[in-house]
Short mmCIF file of C-alpha atoms in Angstrom, two decimals:
data_model
loop_
_atom_site.label_atom_id
_atom_site.label_comp_id
_atom_site.label_asym_id
_atom_site.label_seq_id
_atom_site.Cartn_x
_atom_site.Cartn_y
_atom_site.Cartn_z
CA MET O 1 -1.21 -37.33 77.14
CA TYR O 2 1.28 -34.44 77.23
CA ARG O 3 2.19 -35.06 73.60
CA ILE O 4 -1.48 -35.03 72.59
CA ILE O 5 -2.08 -31.77 74.48
CA ALA O 6 1.03 -30.20 72.90
CA ALA O 7 -0.09 -31.32 69.44
CA LEU O 8 -3.56 -29.84 69.99
CA LEU O 9 -2.10 -26.52 71.17
CA ILE O 10 0.17 -26.37 68.11
CA ALA O 11 -2.81 -27.15 65.87
CA VAL O 12 -4.83 -24.33 67.47
CA VAL O 13 -1.98 -21.84 67.01
CA LEU O 14 -1.52 -22.86 63.37
CA LEU O 15 -5.27 -22.53 62.75
CA ILE O 16 -5.28 -19.02 64.23
CA ILE O 17 -2.29 -18.08 62.06
CA LEU O 18 -3.92 -19.47 58.90
CA GLU O 19 -7.21 -17.66 59.55
CA ASN O 20 -5.40 -14.36 60.16
CA LYS O 21 -2.40 -14.66 57.82
CA ASP O 22 -3.44 -11.59 55.83
CA ASN O 23 -3.36 -9.44 58.99
CA LEU O 24 -0.15 -10.78 60.58
CA THR O 25 2.08 -8.06 59.16
CA PRO O 26 4.90 -6.52 61.25
CA GLU O 27 2.97 -3.23 61.41
CA ASN O 28 -0.21 -4.90 62.66
CA ILE O 29 1.66 -7.02 65.21
CA GLY O 30 3.55 -3.97 66.48
CA ASN O 31 0.36 -1.94 66.71
CA TRP O 32 -1.35 -4.77 68.63
CA ILE O 33 1.57 -4.96 71.11
CA ARG O 34 1.52 -1.19 71.65
CA THR O 35 -2.24 -1.24 72.17
CA LYS O 36 -1.96 -4.01 74.73
CA ALA O 37 0.91 -2.27 76.53
CA VAL O 38 -0.98 1.04 76.72
CA GLY O 39 -4.09 -0.83 77.88
CA PHE O 40 -2.41 -2.18 80.99
CA GLY O 41 -3.50 -0.51 84.22
CA PHE O 42 -6.76 0.69 85.66
CA GLY O 43 -8.80 3.82 85.28
CA ASP O 44 -11.32 5.33 87.66
CA GLY O 45 -14.11 3.09 86.36
CA TYR O 46 -17.39 3.87 84.68
CA PRO O 47 -19.32 6.10 84.31
CA ALA O 48 -16.73 8.22 82.51
CA GLU O 49 -17.23 11.78 81.35
CA LEU O 50 -17.45 12.32 77.61
CA THR O 51 -14.58 14.30 76.11
CA GLY O 52 -16.29 17.17 74.32
CA SER O 53 -19.91 18.27 74.48
CA THR O 54 -21.65 15.68 72.29
CA ALA O 55 -21.14 12.53 70.21
CA LEU O 56 -23.22 11.13 67.37
CA VAL O 57 -24.64 7.64 67.92
CA GLY O 58 -22.77 6.23 64.91
CA ASN O 59 -19.40 7.38 66.29
CA PHE O 60 -19.49 4.97 69.23
CA GLY O 61 -18.21 1.40 69.21
CA ALA O 62 -16.06 -1.32 70.77
CA ALA O 63 -13.01 -3.15 69.44
CA ASP O 64 -11.03 -5.86 71.24
CA GLY O 65 -13.00 -5.11 74.42
CA ASN O 66 -12.05 -1.42 74.38
CA LEU O 67 -14.42 1.48 73.81
CA TYR O 68 -13.94 4.18 71.17
CA VAL O 69 -15.98 7.33 70.74
CA VAL O 70 -15.68 10.38 68.51
CA SER O 71 -17.11 13.55 70.00
CA ASP O 72 -17.26 17.01 68.47
CA THR O 73 -13.66 17.60 69.60
CA ALA O 74 -11.77 14.29 69.88
CA LEU O 75 -11.41 10.58 69.18
CA THR O 76 -11.01 8.82 72.54
CA VAL O 77 -10.26 5.16 73.25
CA LEU O 78 -10.87 3.74 76.77
CA ASN O 79 -10.21 0.29 78.19
CA GLY O 80 -12.61 -1.75 80.31
CA SER O 81 -11.85 0.24 83.48
CA ALA O 82 -12.18 3.64 81.75
CA LYS O 83 -8.43 4.20 81.50
CA GLU O 84 -7.69 6.44 78.54
CA MET O 85 -5.56 4.51 76.05
CA PHE O 86 -5.20 7.50 73.75
CA SER O 87 -7.05 10.59 72.59
CA ALA O 88 -6.67 12.50 69.33
CA ARG O 89 -8.09 16.00 68.99
CA HIS O 90 -9.74 17.10 65.75
CA SER O 91 -11.41 20.19 64.31
CA TYR O 92 -13.86 18.47 61.94
CA ASN O 93 -17.37 19.91 61.67
CA ASP O 94 -18.98 16.52 61.01
CA PRO O 95 -16.55 13.78 62.16
CA ALA O 96 -17.05 10.12 61.27
CA VAL O 97 -14.99 7.05 62.12
CA SER O 98 -14.22 3.54 60.81
CA GLU O 99 -12.13 1.06 62.86
CA ALA O 100 -10.14 -2.05 61.88
CA SER O 101 -7.32 -3.87 63.70
CA GLY O 102 -6.48 -0.98 66.01
CA ARG O 103 -6.51 1.68 63.29
CA TYR O 104 -9.12 4.46 63.24
CA LEU O 105 -9.97 6.27 60.02
CA LEU O 106 -11.27 9.66 61.11
CA TYR O 107 -12.71 11.89 58.38
CA ASN O 108 -14.78 15.03 57.98
CA ALA O 109 -18.07 14.07 56.28
CA GLY O 110 -18.95 16.85 53.85
CA GLY O 111 -15.44 18.25 54.25
CA THR O 112 -12.01 17.31 52.94
CA GLY O 113 -9.87 16.28 55.92
CA TYR O 114 -8.99 12.71 56.92
CA ARG O 115 -6.57 10.93 59.27
CA VAL O 116 -5.60 7.45 60.42
CA GLU O 117 -4.99 7.28 64.18
CA THR O 118 -3.46 4.50 66.32
CA SER O 119 -2.30 4.17 69.91
CA SER O 120 1.18 5.26 68.78
CA GLY O 121 -0.03 8.44 67.08
CA THR O 122 -1.20 9.72 63.72
CA GLU O 123 -0.18 7.38 60.88
CA ILE O 124 -1.74 9.33 58.01
CA SER O 125 -3.04 12.87 57.71
CA GLY O 126 -4.36 14.26 54.45
CA THR O 127 -6.76 16.51 52.62
CA SER O 128 -8.94 15.55 49.67
CA ASP O 129 -9.51 17.87 46.73
CA SER O 130 -13.23 17.01 46.87
CA SER O 131 -15.86 16.62 49.58
CA ILE O 132 -15.85 13.27 51.39
CA THR O 133 -19.19 11.47 51.69
CA THR O 134 -18.11 8.24 53.43
CA GLY O 135 -15.03 6.18 54.23
CA VAL O 136 -13.86 2.79 55.50
CA ILE O 137 -10.61 1.17 56.65
CA CYS O 138 -9.74 -2.54 56.51
CA ASP O 139 -7.50 -4.87 58.52
CA SER O 140 -4.48 -4.43 56.23
CA GLY O 141 -4.42 -0.67 56.87
CA LYS O 142 -5.68 0.27 53.42
CA PHE O 143 -8.60 2.67 53.42
CA ALA O 144 -11.15 4.04 50.96
CA LEU O 145 -12.87 7.40 50.63
CA ALA O 146 -15.94 8.21 48.54
CA VAL O 147 -15.74 11.78 47.22
CA GLN O 148 -17.73 14.09 44.95
CA PRO O 149 -15.38 15.52 42.31
CA SER O 150 -16.43 18.32 39.99
CA ASP O 151 -16.31 16.22 36.82
CA TYR O 152 -18.18 13.09 38.04
CA ALA O 153 -21.19 12.36 40.23
CA SER O 154 -18.93 10.48 42.69
CA GLU O 155 -15.63 8.66 42.88
CA LEU O 156 -14.09 5.88 44.96
CA ARG O 157 -10.47 6.35 45.99
CA VAL O 158 -8.53 3.55 47.68
CA TYR O 159 -5.30 4.35 49.54
CA ASN O 160 -2.38 2.18 50.64
CA LYS O 161 -1.56 2.13 54.35
CA ASN O 162 1.18 4.71 53.75
CA GLY O 163 -1.43 7.13 52.36
CA SER O 164 -0.52 6.84 48.68
CA LEU O 165 -3.37 6.52 46.18
CA GLN O 166 -3.65 2.91 44.97
CA TYR O 167 -6.85 2.91 42.91
CA LYS O 168 -9.77 5.06 41.85
CA TYR O 169 -13.03 4.42 40.05
CA SER O 170 -15.39 7.15 38.86
CA PHE O 171 -19.19 6.98 38.76
CA ALA O 172 -20.54 9.21 36.00
CA ASP O 173 -24.24 9.24 36.95
CA SER O 174 -24.68 7.69 40.42
CA TYR O 175 -23.89 8.86 43.94
CA ILE O 176 -22.05 6.62 46.40
CA THR O 177 -23.98 5.85 49.59
CA ALA O 178 -21.83 3.10 51.17
CA VAL O 179 -18.43 1.44 50.71
CA ALA O 180 -16.81 -1.76 51.99
CA LEU O 181 -13.33 -3.26 51.57
CA ASN O 182 -12.39 -6.90 52.00
CA THR O 183 -9.87 -7.67 54.75
CA ASP O 184 -6.72 -7.17 52.64
CA GLY O 185 -8.07 -4.23 50.65
CA THR O 186 -7.83 -5.92 47.25
CA ARG O 187 -11.55 -5.63 46.48
CA ALA O 188 -14.27 -3.08 47.16
CA ALA O 189 -18.06 -3.19 47.18
CA VAL O 190 -19.73 0.14 46.44
CA ALA O 191 -23.40 1.04 46.77
CA SER O 192 -24.55 4.01 44.69
CA THR O 193 -27.91 5.51 43.74
CA ILE O 194 -29.44 6.89 40.56
CA THR O 195 -32.95 8.06 39.70
CA HIS O 196 -34.56 6.78 36.51
CA ALA O 197 -38.11 7.74 35.42
CA GLY O 198 -38.88 8.86 38.96
CA THR O 199 -37.70 5.58 40.52
CA LEU O 200 -34.70 5.36 42.83
CA ILE O 201 -32.30 2.59 41.83
CA SER O 202 -29.43 1.34 43.97
CA ARG O 203 -26.48 -0.23 42.23
CA ILE O 204 -23.92 -2.51 43.87
CA THR O 205 -20.57 -2.40 42.08
CA VAL O 206 -17.89 -4.95 42.98
CA LEU O 207 -14.37 -3.82 42.09
CA ASP O 208 -11.03 -5.61 41.98
CA MET O 209 -8.04 -3.28 42.45
CA SER O 210 -6.15 -5.12 39.69
CA GLU O 211 -8.94 -4.57 37.14
CA THR O 212 -10.09 -1.38 35.44
CA GLU O 213 -13.70 -2.50 35.04
CA PRO O 214 -16.14 -3.89 37.66
CA ILE O 215 -16.14 -7.65 38.14
CA ALA O 216 -19.85 -7.62 39.08
CA GLU O 217 -22.84 -5.25 39.17
CA TYR O 218 -26.34 -5.62 40.58
CA GLU O 219 -29.31 -3.24 40.65
CA SER O 220 -32.11 -3.01 43.21
CA ASP O 221 -35.16 -0.90 42.33
CA GLY O 222 -36.78 1.32 44.95
CA ASN O 223 -34.26 0.31 47.60
CA LEU O 224 -31.90 2.84 49.17
CA ILE O 225 -28.78 0.95 50.31
CA PHE O 226 -27.09 2.53 53.33
CA ALA O 227 -24.62 -0.19 54.43
CA VAL O 228 -22.41 -2.78 52.71
CA GLN O 229 -19.95 -5.29 54.15
CA TRP O 230 -17.74 -8.24 53.20
CA ASN O 231 -17.39 -11.49 55.06
CA ARG O 232 -14.27 -13.62 55.19
CA SER O 233 -15.59 -16.14 52.67
CA GLY O 234 -15.90 -13.43 50.01
CA ARG O 235 -19.62 -12.69 50.18
CA VAL O 236 -21.09 -9.18 50.12
CA THR O 237 -24.06 -8.01 52.16
CA ALA O 238 -26.01 -4.81 51.42
CA ILE O 239 -28.67 -3.42 53.75
CA GLY O 240 -31.33 -1.17 52.24
CA ASP O 241 -34.53 0.48 53.38
CA THR O 242 -36.84 -2.04 51.64
CA GLU O 243 -34.72 -5.20 51.39
CA THR O 244 -31.37 -6.73 52.29
CA LEU O 245 -29.19 -8.36 49.64
CA VAL O 246 -26.78 -11.25 50.30
CA SER O 247 -24.39 -12.48 47.61
CA ASP O 248 -22.70 -15.77 46.97
CA THR O 249 -18.97 -15.90 46.24
CA SER O 250 -19.67 -15.11 42.57
CA TYR O 251 -21.61 -11.95 43.59
CA ASN O 252 -25.05 -13.18 42.60
CA PHE O 253 -27.39 -11.48 45.07
CA THR O 254 -30.44 -12.90 46.83
CA PRO O 255 -32.92 -10.40 48.34
CA TYR O 256 -34.68 -10.53 51.70
CA ALA O 257 -37.73 -8.24 51.50
CA TYR O 258 -39.16 -6.49 54.55
CA ASP O 259 -42.79 -6.73 53.37
CA GLY O 260 -43.59 -3.12 54.14
CA ARG O 261 -41.83 -2.99 57.48
CA THR O 262 -39.25 -0.29 58.29
CA VAL O 263 -35.68 -0.83 59.44
CA THR O 264 -35.13 0.79 62.84
CA ALA O 265 -31.61 -0.53 63.52
CA TYR O 266 -28.97 -2.83 62.06
CA THR O 267 -25.49 -4.13 62.80
CA LEU O 268 -22.83 -6.05 60.89
CA ILE O 269 -20.01 -8.02 62.52
CA PHE O 270 -17.31 -10.51 61.72
CA GLY O 271 -17.30 -13.70 63.77
CA ARG O 272 -15.77 -17.14 63.71
CA GLY O 273 -18.59 -18.20 61.36
CA GLY O 274 -18.13 -15.28 58.98
CA LEU O 275 -20.22 -12.15 58.61
CA ARG O 276 -23.40 -11.99 60.61
CA PHE O 277 -25.88 -9.18 60.72
CA GLN O 278 -29.19 -8.32 62.31
CA LEU O 279 -32.05 -6.08 61.31
CA CYS O 280 -34.77 -4.77 63.56
CA LEU O 281 -37.97 -4.03 61.70
CA ARG O 282 -40.75 -1.82 62.95
CA ARG O 283 -44.13 -3.51 63.31
CA ARG O 284 -44.22 -6.38 65.77
CA GLN O 285 -40.66 -5.36 66.87
CA HIS O 286 -39.38 -8.14 64.64
CA ALA O 287 -35.66 -9.01 64.58
CA ALA O 288 -33.96 -11.02 61.84
CA HIS O 289 -30.50 -12.57 62.28
CA PHE O 290 -28.57 -13.53 59.14
CA ARG O 291 -25.46 -15.61 58.55
CA ASP O 292 -24.03 -15.73 55.03
CA SER O 293 -27.45 -16.11 53.39
CA ALA O 294 -30.81 -14.39 53.00
CA GLU O 295 -32.50 -16.99 55.22
CA PRO O 296 -32.70 -15.45 58.69
CA VAL O 297 -33.12 -16.72 62.23
CA GLU O 298 -36.02 -14.64 63.56
CA SER O 299 -37.00 -13.42 67.01
CA ASP O 300 -39.47 -10.96 68.50
CA LEU O 301 -38.48 -8.13 70.86
CA SER O 302 -40.60 -6.61 73.59
CA GLY O 303 -40.16 -3.12 72.14
CA ARG O 304 -38.72 -1.15 69.26
CA ALA O 305 -34.93 -1.35 68.95
CA VAL O 306 -33.20 1.97 68.28
CA TRP O 307 -29.62 0.65 68.18
CA LEU O 308 -27.87 -2.72 67.83
CA SER O 309 -24.40 -3.99 68.67
CA ALA O 310 -22.90 -7.47 68.51
CA ALA O 311 -20.00 -9.47 69.92
CA GLY O 312 -19.18 -13.13 69.39
CA ASN O 313 -22.44 -15.02 68.97
CA LYS O 314 -24.64 -12.42 70.70
CA VAL O 315 -26.36 -9.26 69.58
CA ALA O 316 -27.70 -6.58 71.94
CA ALA O 317 -30.68 -4.34 71.18
CA LEU O 318 -31.27 -0.97 72.84
CA LEU O 319 -34.96 -0.62 73.70
CA SER O 320 -36.66 2.32 75.41
CA SER O 321 -35.43 1.52 78.94
CA SER O 322 -33.38 -1.66 78.64
CA VAL O 323 -30.84 -3.61 76.62
CA VAL O 324 -31.72 -7.16 75.56
CA SER O 325 -29.15 -9.72 74.34
CA THR O 326 -30.15 -12.38 71.81
CA ASP O 327 -28.34 -15.50 70.62
CA LEU O 328 -27.57 -15.25 66.89
CA THR O 329 -27.91 -19.00 66.31
CA THR O 330 -31.19 -19.70 68.10
CA GLY O 331 -32.81 -16.25 68.16
CA ARG O 332 -33.55 -16.73 71.87
CA GLN O 333 -33.31 -13.76 74.24
CA GLU O 334 -30.83 -14.68 76.94
CA ALA O 335 -29.82 -11.62 79.00
CA ALA O 336 -30.80 -8.03 79.68
CA CYS O 337 -30.13 -4.94 81.79
CA ASN O 338 -31.94 -1.73 82.57
CA VAL O 339 -30.49 1.52 81.19
CA PRO O 340 -30.96 5.26 81.94
CA ALA O 341 -33.40 7.20 79.82
CA ASP O 342 -30.68 9.29 78.14
CA THR O 343 -28.92 6.25 76.58
CA LYS O 344 -28.44 7.00 72.86
CA SER O 345 -26.25 4.14 71.65
CA ILE O 346 -24.67 0.87 72.80
CA ALA O 347 -21.50 -1.11 72.04
CA MET O 348 -20.90 -4.67 73.25
CA ALA O 349 -17.51 -5.13 74.91
CA ASP O 350 -18.05 -8.90 74.95
CA GLU O 351 -20.96 -11.32 75.06
CA SER O 352 -21.94 -10.31 78.61
CA THR O 353 -20.94 -6.63 78.87
CA VAL O 354 -22.19 -3.53 77.11
CA TYR O 355 -21.05 0.11 76.94
CA LEU O 356 -23.73 2.82 76.98
CA LEU O 357 -23.47 6.27 75.41
CA GLY O 358 -25.38 8.89 77.35
CA VAL O 359 -25.78 12.60 76.68
CA ARG O 360 -22.66 13.60 78.62
CA GLU O 361 -21.19 10.37 80.00
CA ILE O 362 -20.32 6.78 79.08
CA ARG O 363 -21.46 3.86 81.24
CA LYS O 364 -20.82 0.13 81.38
CA GLU O 365 -23.29 -2.59 82.41
CA ASN O 366 -23.28 -6.35 82.84
CA LEU O 367 -26.07 -8.22 81.08
CA LYS O 368 -28.01 -10.39 83.53
CA VAL O 369 -29.35 -13.79 82.55
CA ILE O 370 -33.08 -13.94 81.81
CA GLU O 371 -34.70 -16.78 83.75
CA ALA O 372 -37.41 -19.03 82.36
CA ASP O 373 -40.16 -16.74 83.70
CA ASN O 374 -38.61 -13.83 81.71
CA THR O 375 -37.39 -12.04 84.85
CA LEU O 376 -33.80 -10.92 85.30
CA SER O 377 -31.47 -12.99 87.44
CA GLN O 378 -30.07 -11.11 90.45
CA THR O 379 -26.64 -12.68 89.90
CA GLU O 380 -24.13 -10.78 87.75
#
């Protein structure tokens, strides 16, 4: 029996290593150890006061159970008991953030400054020669910035983890709206827009850093794409205002049309089963959960969702006065909690806990199980 148990444990460890081999670099391992070491100890608990005077809803998230938020003055990372793991001051007018494997790409949208922050300090600090429109960082530490140079409509620039420029691709007539990198930063998916004969056209361009020309392109008429993402099996997902597009591994895209409904919130996450994402569509408060295809698992909410966050196999929706958690596989609502009226955004710490961004403070709530009669259980 002991030999069987030992063999199973070894098999589990080997499986974890194989699934994460691209991320098990000395730098990533060291950064993970430092993050865990800094995270030891307890803070004063939630609610916690926001550093700075305000934070945009998109600059609020959770990673590895910890909370990160970018206010008008600083990037701050807190653990589950509100202990400050680290804080990095900035002077950006319009800060934005992207997180991956303990690294935080902080950049000035509409400006030129950018940085990569970790628990051990600033890894990269730089200034672009053109205005930055969006950016993303991946697990390997490589990051990409979309800029607007003077001689092209827009340009994608991909940087190595040491900050050196690895790759760039210029767009002569279209403007970049969203960028995604795969986990090791060897490929990029770029959404850009162009207007032709009065019609807005979104173009998805898939780039390989070893090639000078795109390896795939796809156009979507009348659909403004505002988010793209990779999953671990090599598929690309693009969320637009009239339809969502899901590719196969050869980058042939299948659309999911909204039939006149409007997207009110969306989220994209990596999980054990690959990339999953959810849309909330106005009109009937409809929610659609996707997993590697354009065939969704659907569910109905009791109100309009204004923000979504996901962890594991659950996704949480912020409604007018509550947060509701839904199972991504079945579409069934399983847990909920009431929230204050000033809650602007949410971030799931795990499948049963959610962080709440208020106007001046950050809170943390446990999601309570919904009983068969749709009332909340009194047990935590």
